[in-house]
mmCIF file of C-alpha atoms and ligand atoms in Angstrom:
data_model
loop_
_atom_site.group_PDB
_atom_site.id
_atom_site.type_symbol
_atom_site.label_atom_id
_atom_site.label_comp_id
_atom_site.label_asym_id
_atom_site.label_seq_id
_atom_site.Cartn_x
_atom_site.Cartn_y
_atom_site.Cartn_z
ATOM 1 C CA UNK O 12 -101.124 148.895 -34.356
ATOM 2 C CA UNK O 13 -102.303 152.482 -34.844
ATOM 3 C CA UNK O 14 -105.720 152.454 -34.052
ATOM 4 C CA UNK O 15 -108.719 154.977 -32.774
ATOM 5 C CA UNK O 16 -111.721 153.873 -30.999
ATOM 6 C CA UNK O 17 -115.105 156.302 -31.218
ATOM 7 C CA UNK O 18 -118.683 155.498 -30.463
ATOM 8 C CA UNK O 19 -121.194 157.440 -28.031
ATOM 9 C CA UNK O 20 -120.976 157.810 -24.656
ATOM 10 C CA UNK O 21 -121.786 154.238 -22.811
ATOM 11 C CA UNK O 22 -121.056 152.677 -26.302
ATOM 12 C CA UNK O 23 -118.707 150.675 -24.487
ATOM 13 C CA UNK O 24 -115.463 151.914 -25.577
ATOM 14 C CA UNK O 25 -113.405 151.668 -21.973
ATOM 15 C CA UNK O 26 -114.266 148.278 -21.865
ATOM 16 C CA UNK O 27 -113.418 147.495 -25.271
ATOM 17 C CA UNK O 28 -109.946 149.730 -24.748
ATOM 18 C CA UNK O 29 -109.097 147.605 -21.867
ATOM 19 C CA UNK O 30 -109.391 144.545 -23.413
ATOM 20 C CA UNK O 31 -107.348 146.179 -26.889
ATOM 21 C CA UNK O 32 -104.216 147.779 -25.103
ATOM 22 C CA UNK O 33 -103.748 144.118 -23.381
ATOM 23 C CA UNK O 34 -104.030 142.311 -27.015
ATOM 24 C CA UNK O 35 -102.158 144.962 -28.904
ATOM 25 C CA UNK O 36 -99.333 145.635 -26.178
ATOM 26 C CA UNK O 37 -99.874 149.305 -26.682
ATOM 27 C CA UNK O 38 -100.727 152.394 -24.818
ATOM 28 C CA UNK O 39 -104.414 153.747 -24.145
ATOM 29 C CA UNK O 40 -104.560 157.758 -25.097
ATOM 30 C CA UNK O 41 -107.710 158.676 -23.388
ATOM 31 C CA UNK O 42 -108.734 162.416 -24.035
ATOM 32 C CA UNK O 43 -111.234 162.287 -21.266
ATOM 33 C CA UNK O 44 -109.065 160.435 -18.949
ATOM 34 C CA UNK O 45 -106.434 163.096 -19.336
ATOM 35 C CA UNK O 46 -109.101 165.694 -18.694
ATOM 36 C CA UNK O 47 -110.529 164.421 -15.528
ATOM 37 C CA UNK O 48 -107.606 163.750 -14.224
ATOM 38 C CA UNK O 49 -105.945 167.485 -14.545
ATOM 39 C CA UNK O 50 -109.208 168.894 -13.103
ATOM 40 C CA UNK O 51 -108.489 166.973 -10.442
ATOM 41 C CA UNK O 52 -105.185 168.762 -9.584
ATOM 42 C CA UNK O 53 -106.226 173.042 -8.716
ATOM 43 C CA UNK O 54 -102.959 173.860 -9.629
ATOM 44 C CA UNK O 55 -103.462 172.138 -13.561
ATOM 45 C CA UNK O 56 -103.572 175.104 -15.898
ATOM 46 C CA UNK O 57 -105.558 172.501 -18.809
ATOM 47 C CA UNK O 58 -107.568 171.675 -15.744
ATOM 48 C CA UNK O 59 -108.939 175.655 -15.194
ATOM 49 C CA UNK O 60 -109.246 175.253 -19.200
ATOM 50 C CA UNK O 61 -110.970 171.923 -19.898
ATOM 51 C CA UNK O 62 -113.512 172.570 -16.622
ATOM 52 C CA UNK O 63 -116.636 174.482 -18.704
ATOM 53 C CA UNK O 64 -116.383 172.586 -20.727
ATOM 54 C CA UNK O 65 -116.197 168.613 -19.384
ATOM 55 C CA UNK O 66 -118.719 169.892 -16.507
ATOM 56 C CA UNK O 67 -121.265 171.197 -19.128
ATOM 57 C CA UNK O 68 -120.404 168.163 -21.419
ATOM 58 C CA UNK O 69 -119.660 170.288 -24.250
ATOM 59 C CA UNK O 70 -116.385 169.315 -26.264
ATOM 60 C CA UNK O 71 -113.295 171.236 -25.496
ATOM 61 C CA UNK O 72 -112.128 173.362 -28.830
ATOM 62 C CA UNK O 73 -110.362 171.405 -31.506
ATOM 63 C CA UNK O 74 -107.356 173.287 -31.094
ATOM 64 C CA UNK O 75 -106.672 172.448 -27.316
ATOM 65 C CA UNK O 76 -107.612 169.017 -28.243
ATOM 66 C CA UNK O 77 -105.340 168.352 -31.175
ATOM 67 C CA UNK O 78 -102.167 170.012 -29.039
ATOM 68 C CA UNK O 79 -102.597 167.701 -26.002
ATOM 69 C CA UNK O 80 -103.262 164.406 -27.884
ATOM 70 C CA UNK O 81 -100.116 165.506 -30.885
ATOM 71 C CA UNK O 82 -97.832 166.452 -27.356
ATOM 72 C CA UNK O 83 -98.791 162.530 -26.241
ATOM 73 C CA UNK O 84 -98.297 161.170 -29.505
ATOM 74 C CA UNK O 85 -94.161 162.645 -29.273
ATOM 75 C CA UNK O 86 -93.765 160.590 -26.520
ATOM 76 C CA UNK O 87 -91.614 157.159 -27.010
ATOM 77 C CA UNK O 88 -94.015 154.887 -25.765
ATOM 78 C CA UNK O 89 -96.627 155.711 -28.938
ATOM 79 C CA UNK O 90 -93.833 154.644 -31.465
ATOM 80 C CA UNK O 91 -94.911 151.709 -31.733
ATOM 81 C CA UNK O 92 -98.977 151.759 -31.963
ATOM 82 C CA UNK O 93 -101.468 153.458 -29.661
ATOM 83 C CA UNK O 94 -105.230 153.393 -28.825
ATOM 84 C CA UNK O 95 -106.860 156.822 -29.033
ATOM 85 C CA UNK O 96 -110.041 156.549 -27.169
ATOM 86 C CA UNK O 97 -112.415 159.209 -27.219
ATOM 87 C CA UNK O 98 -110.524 161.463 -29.927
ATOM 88 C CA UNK O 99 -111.505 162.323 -32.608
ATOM 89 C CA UNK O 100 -114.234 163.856 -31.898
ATOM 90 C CA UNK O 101 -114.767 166.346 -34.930
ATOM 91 C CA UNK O 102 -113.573 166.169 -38.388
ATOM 92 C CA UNK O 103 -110.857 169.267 -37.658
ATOM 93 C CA UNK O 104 -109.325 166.599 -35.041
ATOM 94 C CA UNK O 105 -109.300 163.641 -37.548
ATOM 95 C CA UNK O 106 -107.199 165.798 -40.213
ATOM 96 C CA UNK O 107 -105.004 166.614 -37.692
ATOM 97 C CA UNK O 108 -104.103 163.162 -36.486
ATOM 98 C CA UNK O 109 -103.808 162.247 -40.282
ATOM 99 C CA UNK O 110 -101.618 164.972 -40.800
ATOM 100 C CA UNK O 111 -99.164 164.134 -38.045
ATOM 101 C CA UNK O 112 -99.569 160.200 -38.782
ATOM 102 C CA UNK O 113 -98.828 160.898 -42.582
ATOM 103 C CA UNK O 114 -95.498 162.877 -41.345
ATOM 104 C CA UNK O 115 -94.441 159.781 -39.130
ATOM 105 C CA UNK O 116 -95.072 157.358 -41.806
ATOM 106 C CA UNK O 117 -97.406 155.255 -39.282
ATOM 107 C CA UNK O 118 -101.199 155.969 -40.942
ATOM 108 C CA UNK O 119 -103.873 154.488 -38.974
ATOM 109 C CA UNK O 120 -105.121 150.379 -38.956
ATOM 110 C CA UNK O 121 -108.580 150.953 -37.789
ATOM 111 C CA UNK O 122 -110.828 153.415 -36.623
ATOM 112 C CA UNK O 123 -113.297 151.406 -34.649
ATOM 113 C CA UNK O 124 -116.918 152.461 -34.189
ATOM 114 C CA UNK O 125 -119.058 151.103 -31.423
ATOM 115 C CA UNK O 126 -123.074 151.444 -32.297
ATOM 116 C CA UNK O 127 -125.631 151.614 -30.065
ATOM 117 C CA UNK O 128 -129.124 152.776 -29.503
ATOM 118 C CA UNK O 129 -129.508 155.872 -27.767
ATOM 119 C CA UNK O 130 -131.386 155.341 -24.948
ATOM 120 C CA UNK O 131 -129.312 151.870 -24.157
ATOM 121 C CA UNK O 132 -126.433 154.367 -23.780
ATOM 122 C CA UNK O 133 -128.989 156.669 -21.608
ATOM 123 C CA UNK O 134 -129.214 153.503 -19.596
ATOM 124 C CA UNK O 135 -125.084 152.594 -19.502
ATOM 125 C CA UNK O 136 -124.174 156.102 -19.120
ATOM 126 C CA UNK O 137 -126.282 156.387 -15.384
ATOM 127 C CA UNK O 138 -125.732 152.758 -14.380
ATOM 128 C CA UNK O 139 -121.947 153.161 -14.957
ATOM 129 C CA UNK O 140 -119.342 152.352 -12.323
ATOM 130 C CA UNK O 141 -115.480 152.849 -13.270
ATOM 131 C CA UNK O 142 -112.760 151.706 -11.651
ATOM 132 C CA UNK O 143 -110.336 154.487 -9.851
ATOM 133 C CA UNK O 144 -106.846 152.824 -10.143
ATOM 134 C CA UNK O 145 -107.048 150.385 -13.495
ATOM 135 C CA UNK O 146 -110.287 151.623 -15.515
ATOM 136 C CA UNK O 147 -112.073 148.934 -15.243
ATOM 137 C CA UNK O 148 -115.824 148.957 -15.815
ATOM 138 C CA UNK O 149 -118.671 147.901 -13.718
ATOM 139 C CA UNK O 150 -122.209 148.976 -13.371
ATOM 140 C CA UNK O 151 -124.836 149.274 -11.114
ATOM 141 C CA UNK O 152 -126.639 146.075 -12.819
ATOM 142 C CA UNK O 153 -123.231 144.328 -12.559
ATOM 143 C CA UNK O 154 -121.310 145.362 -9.802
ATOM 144 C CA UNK O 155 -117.616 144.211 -8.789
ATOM 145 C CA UNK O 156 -117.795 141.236 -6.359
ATOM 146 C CA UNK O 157 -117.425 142.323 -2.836
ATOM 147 C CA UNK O 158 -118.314 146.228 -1.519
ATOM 148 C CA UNK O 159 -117.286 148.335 -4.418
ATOM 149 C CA UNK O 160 -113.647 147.080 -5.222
ATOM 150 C CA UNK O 161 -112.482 146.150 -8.211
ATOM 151 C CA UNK O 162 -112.559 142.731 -9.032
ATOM 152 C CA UNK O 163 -109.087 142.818 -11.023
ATOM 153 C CA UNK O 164 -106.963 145.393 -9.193
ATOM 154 C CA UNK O 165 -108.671 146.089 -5.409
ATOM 155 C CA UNK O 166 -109.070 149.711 -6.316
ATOM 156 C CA UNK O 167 -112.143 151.495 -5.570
ATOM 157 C CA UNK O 168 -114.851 151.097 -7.828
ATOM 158 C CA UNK O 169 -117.179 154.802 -8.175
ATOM 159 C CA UNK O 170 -119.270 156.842 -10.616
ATOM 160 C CA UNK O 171 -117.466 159.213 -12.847
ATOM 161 C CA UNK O 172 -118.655 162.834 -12.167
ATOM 162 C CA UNK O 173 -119.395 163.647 -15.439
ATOM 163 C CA UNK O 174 -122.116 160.953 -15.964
ATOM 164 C CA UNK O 175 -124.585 161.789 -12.758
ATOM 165 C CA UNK O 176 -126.989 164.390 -14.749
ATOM 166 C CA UNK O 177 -129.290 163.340 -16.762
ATOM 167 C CA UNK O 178 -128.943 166.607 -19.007
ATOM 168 C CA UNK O 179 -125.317 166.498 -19.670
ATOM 169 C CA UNK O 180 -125.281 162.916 -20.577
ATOM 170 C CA UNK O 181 -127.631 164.175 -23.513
ATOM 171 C CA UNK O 182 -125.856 166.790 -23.907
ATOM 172 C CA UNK O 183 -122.522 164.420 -25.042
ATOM 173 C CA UNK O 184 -125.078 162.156 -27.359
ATOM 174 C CA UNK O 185 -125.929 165.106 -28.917
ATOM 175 C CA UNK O 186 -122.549 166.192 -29.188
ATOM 176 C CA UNK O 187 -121.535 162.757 -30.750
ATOM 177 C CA UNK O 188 -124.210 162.388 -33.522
ATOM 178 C CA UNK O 189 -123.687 166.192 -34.509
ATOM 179 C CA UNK O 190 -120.111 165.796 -34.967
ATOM 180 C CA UNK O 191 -118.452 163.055 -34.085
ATOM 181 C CA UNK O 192 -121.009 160.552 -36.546
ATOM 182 C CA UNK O 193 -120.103 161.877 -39.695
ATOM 183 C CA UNK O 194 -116.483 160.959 -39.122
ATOM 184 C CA UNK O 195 -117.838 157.593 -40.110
ATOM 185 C CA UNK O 196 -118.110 158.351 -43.517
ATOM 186 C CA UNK O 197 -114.672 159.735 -43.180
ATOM 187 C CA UNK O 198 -112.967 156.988 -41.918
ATOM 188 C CA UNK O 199 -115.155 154.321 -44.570
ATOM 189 C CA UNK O 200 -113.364 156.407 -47.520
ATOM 190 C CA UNK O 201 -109.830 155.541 -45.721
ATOM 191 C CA UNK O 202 -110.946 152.551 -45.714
ATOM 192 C CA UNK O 203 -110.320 152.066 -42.112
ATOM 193 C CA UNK O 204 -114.008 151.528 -40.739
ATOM 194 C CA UNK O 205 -114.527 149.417 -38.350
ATOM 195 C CA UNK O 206 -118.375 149.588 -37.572
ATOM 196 C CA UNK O 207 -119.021 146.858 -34.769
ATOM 197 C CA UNK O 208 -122.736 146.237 -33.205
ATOM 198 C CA UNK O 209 -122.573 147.872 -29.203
ATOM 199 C CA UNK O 210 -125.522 145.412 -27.724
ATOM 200 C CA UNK O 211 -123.782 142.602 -27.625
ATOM 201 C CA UNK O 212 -121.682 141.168 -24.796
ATOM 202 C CA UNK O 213 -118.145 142.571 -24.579
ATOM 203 C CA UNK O 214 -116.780 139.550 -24.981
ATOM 204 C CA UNK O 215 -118.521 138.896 -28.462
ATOM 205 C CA UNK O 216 -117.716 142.895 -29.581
ATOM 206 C CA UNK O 217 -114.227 142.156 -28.998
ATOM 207 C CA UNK O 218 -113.938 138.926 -30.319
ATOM 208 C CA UNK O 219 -115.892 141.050 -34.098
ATOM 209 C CA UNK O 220 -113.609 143.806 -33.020
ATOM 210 C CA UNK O 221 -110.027 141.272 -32.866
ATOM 211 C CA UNK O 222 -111.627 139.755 -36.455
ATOM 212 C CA UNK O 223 -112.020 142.625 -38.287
ATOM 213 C CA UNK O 224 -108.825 144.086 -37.568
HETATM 214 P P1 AMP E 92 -115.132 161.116 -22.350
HETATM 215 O O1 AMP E 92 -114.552 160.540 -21.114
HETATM 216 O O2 AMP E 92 -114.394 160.630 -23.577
HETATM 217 O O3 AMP E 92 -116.596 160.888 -22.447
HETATM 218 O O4 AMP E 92 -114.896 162.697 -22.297
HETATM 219 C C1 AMP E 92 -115.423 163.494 -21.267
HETATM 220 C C2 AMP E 92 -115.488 164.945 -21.714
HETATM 221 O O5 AMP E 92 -114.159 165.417 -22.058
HETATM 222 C C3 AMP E 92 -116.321 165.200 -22.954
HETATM 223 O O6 AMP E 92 -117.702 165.339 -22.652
HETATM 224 C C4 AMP E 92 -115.701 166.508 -23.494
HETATM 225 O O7 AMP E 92 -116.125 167.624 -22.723
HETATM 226 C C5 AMP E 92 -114.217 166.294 -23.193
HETATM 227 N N1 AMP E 92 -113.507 165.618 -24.318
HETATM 228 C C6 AMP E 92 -112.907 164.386 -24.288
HETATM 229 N N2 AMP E 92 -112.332 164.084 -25.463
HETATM 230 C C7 AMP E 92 -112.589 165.139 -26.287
HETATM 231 C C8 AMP E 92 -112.269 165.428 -27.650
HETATM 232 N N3 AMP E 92 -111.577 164.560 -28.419
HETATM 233 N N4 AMP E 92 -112.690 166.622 -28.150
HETATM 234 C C9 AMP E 92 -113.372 167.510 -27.395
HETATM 235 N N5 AMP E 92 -113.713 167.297 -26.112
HETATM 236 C C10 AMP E 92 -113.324 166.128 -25.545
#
């Protein structure tokens, strides 16, 4: 299963991913994730690269993008299906994935896209609590069960850096319906749209998600 997962920030797409790589047996390729974590690490070259831009919530140019995500996508573990979650993110980084799926002979099953209101992912986006160790996601309305730690894996449950300002969270919406949106249309004429309804519970997206896939 091939598949890519977009929506705007607080759409619900970690949650979702979770639940996907578990059904699916495959590997979760998260752009952000892989960001994060090499700004984590001061001696991470992408790290001193990606910073301006994740801090500022601005996307990181296409071409950086496309060569870390194609470099992943070499690796034996995608061979058999992946979940790309959070890329793409422009139209450039769509072809590109097309390009190199084309060349493998694996095109894409689905390209998944989460709706949601704006200002209920406002609300997500500040309220959201992630876990350190397995991704999990809480939020400040739902919390894990005792102090903090995750529910499924006893790792720490804490905000993610990137979501504390109010003005880079709308920043990133405005980001995602300037170019990220139109890859809807995109996607419809491969027919491999997958437009699912955000508000509901996870459970129910996944179960609309599972069904139309
Ligand atoms: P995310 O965790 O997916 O919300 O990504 C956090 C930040 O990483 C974004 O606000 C961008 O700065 C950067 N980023 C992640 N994925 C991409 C992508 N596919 N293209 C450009 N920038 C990205």
């Amino acid at each position: 299963m091939e598949l890519v997962i977009l929506g705007p920030q607080g759409a619900g797409k970690g949650t979702q991913s979770v639940r996907l790589i578990e059904k699916y047996a495959i590997p979760d390729i998260a752009t952000g994730d892989i960001f994060r974590a090499a700004m984590k690490d001061s001696e991470n070259d992408l790290g001193a690269k990606v910073r301006e831009y994740v801090d500022s919530g601005r996307l990181v140019p296409d071409e950086l993008v496309i060569e870390i995500v194609l470099a992943r996508l070499r690796q034996d573990d995608t061979q058999d299906g992946f979940l790309l979650d959070g890329y793409p993110r422009s139209r450039g980084q769509a072809e590109a994935l097309d390009k190199f799926l084309s060349e493998r002979g694996t095109p894409l099953d689905g390209a998944i896209v989460i709706e949601v209101p704006e200002e209920v992912s406002m609300r997500r986006i500040l309220g959201r609590r992630v876990c350190a160790q397995c991704g999990w996601t809480y939020s400040v309305a739902i919390p894990p069960k005792s102090n903090w730690t995750c529910d499924r894996c006893g790792g720490e449950v804490v905000g993610r850096f990137d979501d504390l300002e109010e003005a880079t969270v709308r920043e990133r919406l405005k980001n995602y319906t300037e170019q990220t949106l139109p890859l809807k249309k995109y996607y419809e004429e491969r027919q491999v749209l997958v437009q699912i309804d955000g508000t509901k519970t996870p459970d129910e997206v996944f179960s609309e998600i599972v069904t139309a896939l």
